[in-house]
C-alpha cells in the first residue's frame, strides 16, 4: 500500500480491508450467479430501484450489511445458503446382533453412509463421520512368498503355517481364510539364465529346483488350514541371477485379480515375505521391456503370463491399486532389508514392516503383531476432488484427543468396540466446469465400507428461475429481466440493454455524458457507456460516485473531529444530511441540551446558554462546561450564612437589614439536625455547618428547586462547646510534676551509682599495679622505749 494512501487511511479512520475493498465488490459481478460465487458473504440486491443514477450493475453485489446500509431491504437480498442432507444413516453394528451372526456385507462400521451437500462458494459445509471397530470382523490373509534359492530354509517353516496361523487367528475372528502365492523374477535375461539347462533347473547340479517363474497363485483364499499345509509342502525353491526380486509384479496381480484370489469385502491382509530388495518401474528396460505396467489381471491357470511384456509397476501405481482394493500390506523381511522396506512403508498407507528371522520361524507372531498395529489405526481417505473443492478433517479420538490437518484424518490405539468421530468440512470455490453435481467418496483405509457424498453446487440464485426473457424493462425486450437487473442479449450493452454494439458512435454518445456542455466526460469520475455515465468504483467500497454525470459522491462532505459529517449524519452529493438533534454543515452542532445540564439540573447552572451542546456562560464570574466553576466566589454555605443566621436566630451581622437583604429564600425550621433533608430527598442539596459569635455550631441545608426557587432548612438545636473541667486538669498537672521529679531523682541516682562503680574499678586497677618498697622510713621513730637495769645480772 502506498505510504500516502496509508497516511490518509489513518487520518480518515479507514481500515486496510476498507481500502483494499472486499471480494464481493472486486468481482464486478454482472449477475446474481456471478455474485454469490465471489464469496460466502456476498449478496445481490434484486430491488429494481436500488441503483442510483450513474451506478454500475455490479453495485448490486456487496456484503449483506453494506447492501442494507445502501438502502436495500433484507427481503430483496439474494443470499442462498448451503445445506447438509443425510440420505442413508444405518446404525453401527457388531458381527453378532440379537444373537444372529451377520454376513460381512451386513456389518456397519461407519455412519452415515450417504449424504448430499449443497455447496455455496466459499461456505464450508460440515458433518460428522462416526467409526466403530466391529467385534469378530472377518479376515482374508494372503501369504505371498519369495521362492528364490535364498529362501530355502524359510519354506520349510512356512509349510505348517496354515493350521498354526489359523489357530492363532481364531482368537481374533471366527471367520478367517488364508491363501498362498509365490514369486521369483521375470523370465527374461538378465534376471534369469535363459540357457535350456538353467530354465529347467536354475540351481546348481546337486540341488533340485523348479523352473523360474514370475508369480504363481498356489492357493486361493480358503478356510481349510490343512489344505494350505498340503499345497505349500509341495512347493519347490527356484532361482534367479540378480539380488532384487520381482515382488512388485506379484503384489500387483494379487491386488487386481480379486476373483482368482477370492478376496471378500472384509479385512484384506497381504503378507509379503522376502529376504531381498525389489525391482520397480524402469528396471524392465534391462530386459528390453518398456511398456508400463497396465495394472490389470493377467493370470492364466494361476500363472502371471505377461511378465515379459509389461514393466514392473511403480510404487505410486501400487499404492493406488492397494488403496482401491482395500488391501493392507505386511512386509515380513529380514533384518538386512529393514531400512529399505521401512521407507517403502512410509509411502504405502496402512502398511507395516516386521523383522523376519533367518528361517521365518517367527512369522506367525510377526503377522499377529502387524495386524494388531494396522487394525488399531483408522485413516480416512477421500477420492479425487472436483476442481475448486477442498476438504479438511478434525479427528476426535480416544481420551479427548483432537487433531487437525493431515493428523485430523486418523486416530490411533483404537480397540474393538471403540468409537471415534471425524469432523469433515467440504468447501467449494466457484462452480465446476463439468456440471452442477459431483460425487466423492470417503472411506477408512483397509476397509471396504465407504461414505458416498453427492455435491450439488449453488451456481445461480433462486430468482434466476423467475427471469423474464425479452422483458420490456430491458429496452423493448433486448434482455432478460433477472434478479432485478437486465441480462442483455448478445450484441446489446448498457444498464438496460439500450445500445447496440454495432450501431453507436462514440462522438454522439459522449455529448450525453457532459454536464453543462463542459469538457469533462462524467465529471472525470466515470465512463460514458452507451450515452450514459457509469461511475467509477473507489478502492474503499464505502465510498461511491453517483448522479447522472457522476457529479455526486458520499465522501467529500465537511468533517468534524476527522469524521465525515461529524459521525452524526450521512453524506449525499457532497452535503451532510444530519441525524435528528444535530445540525450544521458538518453535523457537529448538537441540539440535545442534556450535555449542558449542571449538577443542579439547570441549563448551564442558570448562568449561561446552551449552543450546539456547549454552554456559553453569560456571567463572567462563572466558567466550566456547565458554568458551575467560580474561582472568585465564596462557598454556598459561607455566602448564605449571615442571612440564615439572622432569619432563623435573629443574630449575626445582617440582623438589622435582614428583611431587606435576606428574603430571597424560603425558610423551614427543623428541631434537630437529623431532621434536615438528606441528599436523596432532592436532586441537588448543600449541607452546611457554620459557627456563630458564641462559638456555637448551627446546621442548615441550601437547595435550588427546578423552578429556581431556593429552599433553606435550619436546625434550631445548636451545638455549643462546654467549659473545661478544672479538677482533672489540676490533678493531672500536679501528678505530672511529681512524676517528672521522681524520674529526675531516679536518673540522678542511677548516674551516681554508675560513677561510683567506675571510680572503684579504677582504684582496684591502680592497687593491683602498685609496687611497694620494704626499706624503713628514715624519719620514723618507734613508740617503744627499751630500758636495761644495770644491776640485773640475769639471775
Coordinates of N, CA and C in Angstrom, one line a residue, residues 117-219:
X117 N -24.6 -32.7 -0.2 CA -24.2 -31.4 0.3 C -24.6 -30.3 -0.8
X118 N -25.3 -29.3 -0.4 CA -25.5 -28.1 -1.3 C -24.4 -27.1 -1.0
X119 N -23.5 -26.9 -1.9 CA -22.3 -26.0 -1.6 C -22.5 -24.7 -2.2
X120 N -22.3 -23.7 -1.4 CA -22.2 -22.3 -1.8 C -20.8 -21.9 -1.8
X121 N -20.3 -21.2 -2.8 CA -18.9 -20.8 -3.0 C -18.4 -20.2 -1.7
X122 N -17.3 -20.7 -1.2 CA -16.6 -20.1 0.0 C -17.2 -20.5 1.3
X123 N -18.4 -21.2 1.3 CA -19.0 -21.6 2.6 C -18.8 -23.0 2.8
X124 N -18.2 -23.4 3.9 CA -17.9 -24.7 4.3 C -19.1 -25.4 4.9
X125 N -19.4 -26.7 4.4 CA -20.4 -27.5 4.9 C -19.8 -28.6 5.8
X126 N -20.2 -28.7 7.0 CA -19.6 -29.6 8.0 C -20.5 -30.7 8.4
X127 N -20.0 -31.9 8.6 CA -20.7 -33.0 9.1 C -19.8 -34.0 9.8
X128 N -20.4 -34.9 10.6 CA -19.6 -35.8 11.4 C -19.7 -37.2 10.8
X129 N -18.5 -37.9 10.8 CA -18.5 -39.3 10.5 C -18.1 -40.1 11.7
X130 N -18.8 -41.1 12.1 CA -18.5 -41.9 13.3 C -18.1 -43.3 12.8
X131 N -17.0 -43.8 13.4 CA -16.4 -45.1 13.1 C -16.3 -45.9 14.4
X132 N -16.7 -47.2 14.3 CA -16.6 -48.1 15.4 C -16.1 -49.5 14.9
X133 N -15.0 -50.0 15.5 CA -14.5 -51.3 15.1 C -15.4 -52.4 15.6
X134 N -15.9 -53.2 14.6 CA -16.8 -54.3 15.0 C -16.0 -55.5 15.5
X135 N -16.6 -56.1 16.4 CA -16.0 -57.3 17.0 C -16.2 -58.5 16.1
X136 N -15.2 -59.4 16.0 CA -15.3 -60.7 15.2 C -15.5 -60.4 13.7
X137 N -14.8 -59.3 13.2 CA -14.9 -59.0 11.8 C -14.1 -59.9 11.0
X138 N -14.6 -60.4 9.9 CA -13.9 -61.4 9.0 C -12.6 -60.9 8.5
X139 N -11.6 -61.8 8.3 CA -10.3 -61.5 7.8 C -9.9 -62.5 6.7
X140 N -9.4 -61.9 5.5 CA -8.8 -62.7 4.5 C -7.3 -62.4 4.5
X141 N -6.4 -63.4 4.5 CA -5.0 -63.2 4.6 C -4.3 -64.0 3.4
X142 N -3.6 -63.3 2.6 CA -2.9 -64.0 1.5 C -1.4 -63.9 1.8
X143 N -0.7 -65.1 1.8 CA 0.7 -65.1 2.1 C 1.5 -65.2 0.8
X144 N 2.2 -64.2 0.4 CA 3.0 -64.1 -0.8 C 4.5 -64.2 -0.5
X145 N 5.1 -65.3 -1.0 CA 6.4 -65.7 -0.5 C 7.4 -65.7 -1.7
X146 N 8.6 -65.2 -1.4 CA 9.7 -65.2 -2.3 C 10.3 -66.6 -2.3
X147 N 10.3 -67.3 -3.5 CA 10.8 -68.7 -3.6 C 12.1 -68.8 -4.3
X148 N 12.9 -67.7 -4.2 CA 14.3 -67.8 -4.8 C 15.1 -68.6 -3.8
X149 N 16.3 -69.0 -4.3 CA 17.0 -70.1 -3.6 C 17.4 -69.7 -2.1
X150 N 17.6 -68.4 -1.9 CA 18.0 -67.9 -0.6 C 16.9 -68.1 0.5
X151 N 15.7 -68.5 0.0 CA 14.5 -68.7 1.0 C 14.3 -70.1 1.2
X152 N 15.2 -71.0 0.9 CA 15.0 -72.4 1.0 C 14.6 -72.8 2.4
X153 N 15.4 -72.4 3.5 CA 15.1 -72.8 4.8 C 13.8 -72.2 5.3
X154 N 13.4 -71.0 4.8 CA 12.1 -70.4 5.2 C 10.9 -71.2 4.7
X155 N 11.1 -71.8 3.5 CA 9.9 -72.6 3.0 C 9.6 -73.7 3.9
X156 N 10.6 -74.4 4.6 CA 10.3 -75.5 5.5 C 9.4 -75.1 6.6
X157 N 9.6 -73.9 7.2 CA 8.8 -73.4 8.3 C 7.4 -72.9 7.9
X158 N 7.3 -72.5 6.6 CA 6.0 -72.0 6.2 C 5.1 -73.1 5.8
X159 N 5.6 -74.3 5.7 CA 4.8 -75.4 5.3 C 3.7 -75.8 6.3
X160 N 4.0 -75.5 7.6 CA 3.0 -75.7 8.6 C 2.3 -74.5 9.1
X161 N 2.4 -73.4 8.3 CA 1.9 -72.1 8.7 C 0.4 -72.1 8.7
X162 N -0.3 -72.8 7.8 CA -1.7 -72.8 7.7 C -2.5 -73.1 8.9
X163 N -2.3 -74.3 9.5 CA -3.0 -74.7 10.7 C -2.6 -73.9 11.9
X164 N -1.3 -73.6 12.0 CA -0.8 -72.8 13.2 C -1.4 -71.4 13.1
X165 N -1.3 -70.7 12.0 CA -1.9 -69.4 11.9 C -3.4 -69.4 12.0
X166 N -4.0 -70.4 11.5 CA -5.5 -70.5 11.7 C -5.9 -70.6 13.1
X167 N -5.1 -71.3 13.9 CA -5.4 -71.5 15.3 C -5.2 -70.1 16.1
X168 N -4.2 -69.4 15.7 CA -3.9 -68.1 16.4 C -5.0 -67.0 16.0
X169 N -5.3 -67.0 14.7 CA -6.3 -66.0 14.2 C -7.7 -66.3 14.7
X170 N -8.0 -67.6 15.1 CA -9.3 -67.9 15.7 C -9.5 -67.1 17.0
X171 N -8.5 -66.6 17.6 CA -8.6 -65.8 18.8 C -9.1 -64.4 18.5
X172 N -8.9 -64.0 17.3 CA -9.3 -62.6 16.8 C -10.6 -62.7 16.1
X173 N -10.8 -63.6 15.2 CA -12.1 -63.7 14.5 C -12.4 -65.2 14.2
X174 N -13.7 -65.4 14.1 CA -14.2 -66.8 13.9 C -14.3 -67.0 12.4
X175 N -14.1 -66.0 11.6 CA -14.2 -66.1 10.1 C -12.9 -65.7 9.5
X176 N -12.0 -66.7 9.3 CA -10.6 -66.4 8.8 C -10.4 -67.3 7.6
X177 N -9.8 -66.7 6.5 CA -9.4 -67.5 5.4 C -8.0 -67.2 5.0
X178 N -7.3 -68.1 4.4 CA -5.8 -68.0 4.1 C -5.6 -68.5 2.7
X179 N -4.6 -67.8 2.0 CA -4.2 -68.2 0.7 C -2.7 -68.1 0.6
X180 N -2.2 -68.7 -0.5 CA -0.7 -68.7 -0.7 C -0.3 -68.5 -2.1
X181 N 0.7 -67.6 -2.3 CA 1.3 -67.4 -3.7 C 2.8 -67.3 -3.5
X182 N 3.5 -67.4 -4.7 CA 4.9 -67.3 -4.7 C 5.4 -66.6 -5.9
X183 N 6.6 -66.0 -5.8 CA 7.2 -65.3 -6.9 C 8.7 -65.5 -6.9
X184 N 9.3 -65.2 -8.1 CA 10.7 -65.3 -8.2 C 11.2 -64.0 -9.0
X185 N 11.0 -64.1 -10.4 CA 11.6 -63.0 -11.2 C 11.0 -63.1 -12.6
X186 N 11.1 -62.0 -13.4 CA 10.8 -62.0 -14.8 C 11.6 -63.1 -15.5
X187 N 11.0 -63.8 -16.4 CA 11.6 -64.9 -17.1 C 12.4 -64.5 -18.3
X188 N 13.1 -63.4 -18.2 CA 14.0 -62.9 -19.3 C 15.3 -62.6 -18.8
X189 N 16.3 -62.5 -19.7 CA 17.7 -62.0 -19.3 C 17.6 -60.5 -19.0
X190 N 18.3 -60.0 -18.1 CA 19.4 -60.6 -17.3 C 18.9 -61.0 -15.9
X191 N 17.6 -61.2 -15.7 CA 17.1 -61.5 -14.4 C 17.3 -63.0 -14.1
X192 N 17.2 -63.9 -15.2 CA 17.4 -65.3 -15.0 C 18.3 -65.7 -16.2
X193 N 18.9 -66.9 -16.0 CA 19.7 -67.5 -17.1 C 18.7 -68.2 -18.0
X194 N 18.8 -67.9 -19.3 CA 17.9 -68.5 -20.3 C 18.4 -69.7 -21.0
X195 N 19.6 -70.2 -20.6 CA 20.1 -71.4 -21.2 C 19.1 -72.6 -20.9
X196 N 18.9 -73.5 -21.8 CA 17.9 -74.6 -21.6 C 18.1 -75.3 -20.3
X197 N 19.3 -75.6 -19.9 CA 19.5 -76.4 -18.7 C 19.1 -75.5 -17.5
X198 N 19.4 -74.2 -17.5 CA 19.1 -73.4 -16.3 C 17.5 -73.1 -16.3
X199 N 16.9 -73.1 -17.5 CA 15.5 -72.9 -17.5 C 14.8 -74.1 -16.8
X200 N 15.4 -75.3 -16.9 CA 14.8 -76.5 -16.2 C 15.2 -76.5 -14.7
X201 N 16.4 -76.2 -14.4 CA 16.9 -76.2 -13.0 C 17.9 -75.1 -12.9
X202 N 17.4 -73.9 -12.3 CA 18.3 -72.7 -12.2 C 19.3 -72.8 -11.1
X203 N 19.2 -73.9 -10.3 CA 20.1 -74.1 -9.2 C 21.3 -74.9 -9.6
X204 N 22.3 -75.1 -8.7 CA 23.4 -76.0 -9.0 C 23.0 -77.4 -9.3
X205 N 23.9 -78.2 -9.8 CA 23.5 -79.5 -10.3 C 23.1 -80.4 -9.2
X206 N 23.6 -80.2 -7.9 CA 23.2 -81.1 -6.8 C 21.9 -80.6 -6.1
X207 N 21.3 -79.5 -6.6 CA 20.1 -79.0 -6.0 C 18.9 -79.2 -7.0
X208 N 17.8 -79.7 -6.5 CA 16.6 -79.9 -7.3 C 15.7 -78.7 -7.1
X209 N 15.7 -77.8 -8.1 CA 14.9 -76.6 -8.1 C 13.9 -76.6 -9.2
X210 N 12.8 -75.9 -9.1 CA 11.8 -75.8 -10.1 C 12.1 -74.7 -11.1
X211 N 11.5 -74.7 -12.2 CA 11.8 -73.7 -13.3 C 11.4 -72.4 -12.8
X212 N 12.2 -71.3 -13.2 CA 11.9 -69.9 -12.7 C 10.5 -69.5 -13.3
X213 N 9.9 -68.6 -12.5 CA 8.6 -68.0 -12.9 C 8.4 -66.6 -12.2
X214 N 7.5 -65.9 -12.7 CA 7.3 -64.5 -12.2 C 6.4 -64.6 -11.0
X215 N 5.2 -65.0 -11.1 CA 4.2 -65.1 -10.0 C 3.3 -66.3 -10.2
X216 N 3.0 -67.0 -9.2 CA 2.1 -68.2 -9.2 C 1.1 -68.1 -8.0
X217 N -0.2 -68.2 -8.3 CA -1.2 -68.3 -7.3 C -1.3 -69.8 -6.9
X218 N -0.7 -70.2 -5.8 CA -0.7 -71.6 -5.4 C -2.0 -72.0 -4.8
X219 N -2.6 -71.2 -3.9 CA -3.8 -71.5 -3.2 C -4.7 -70.2 -3.1

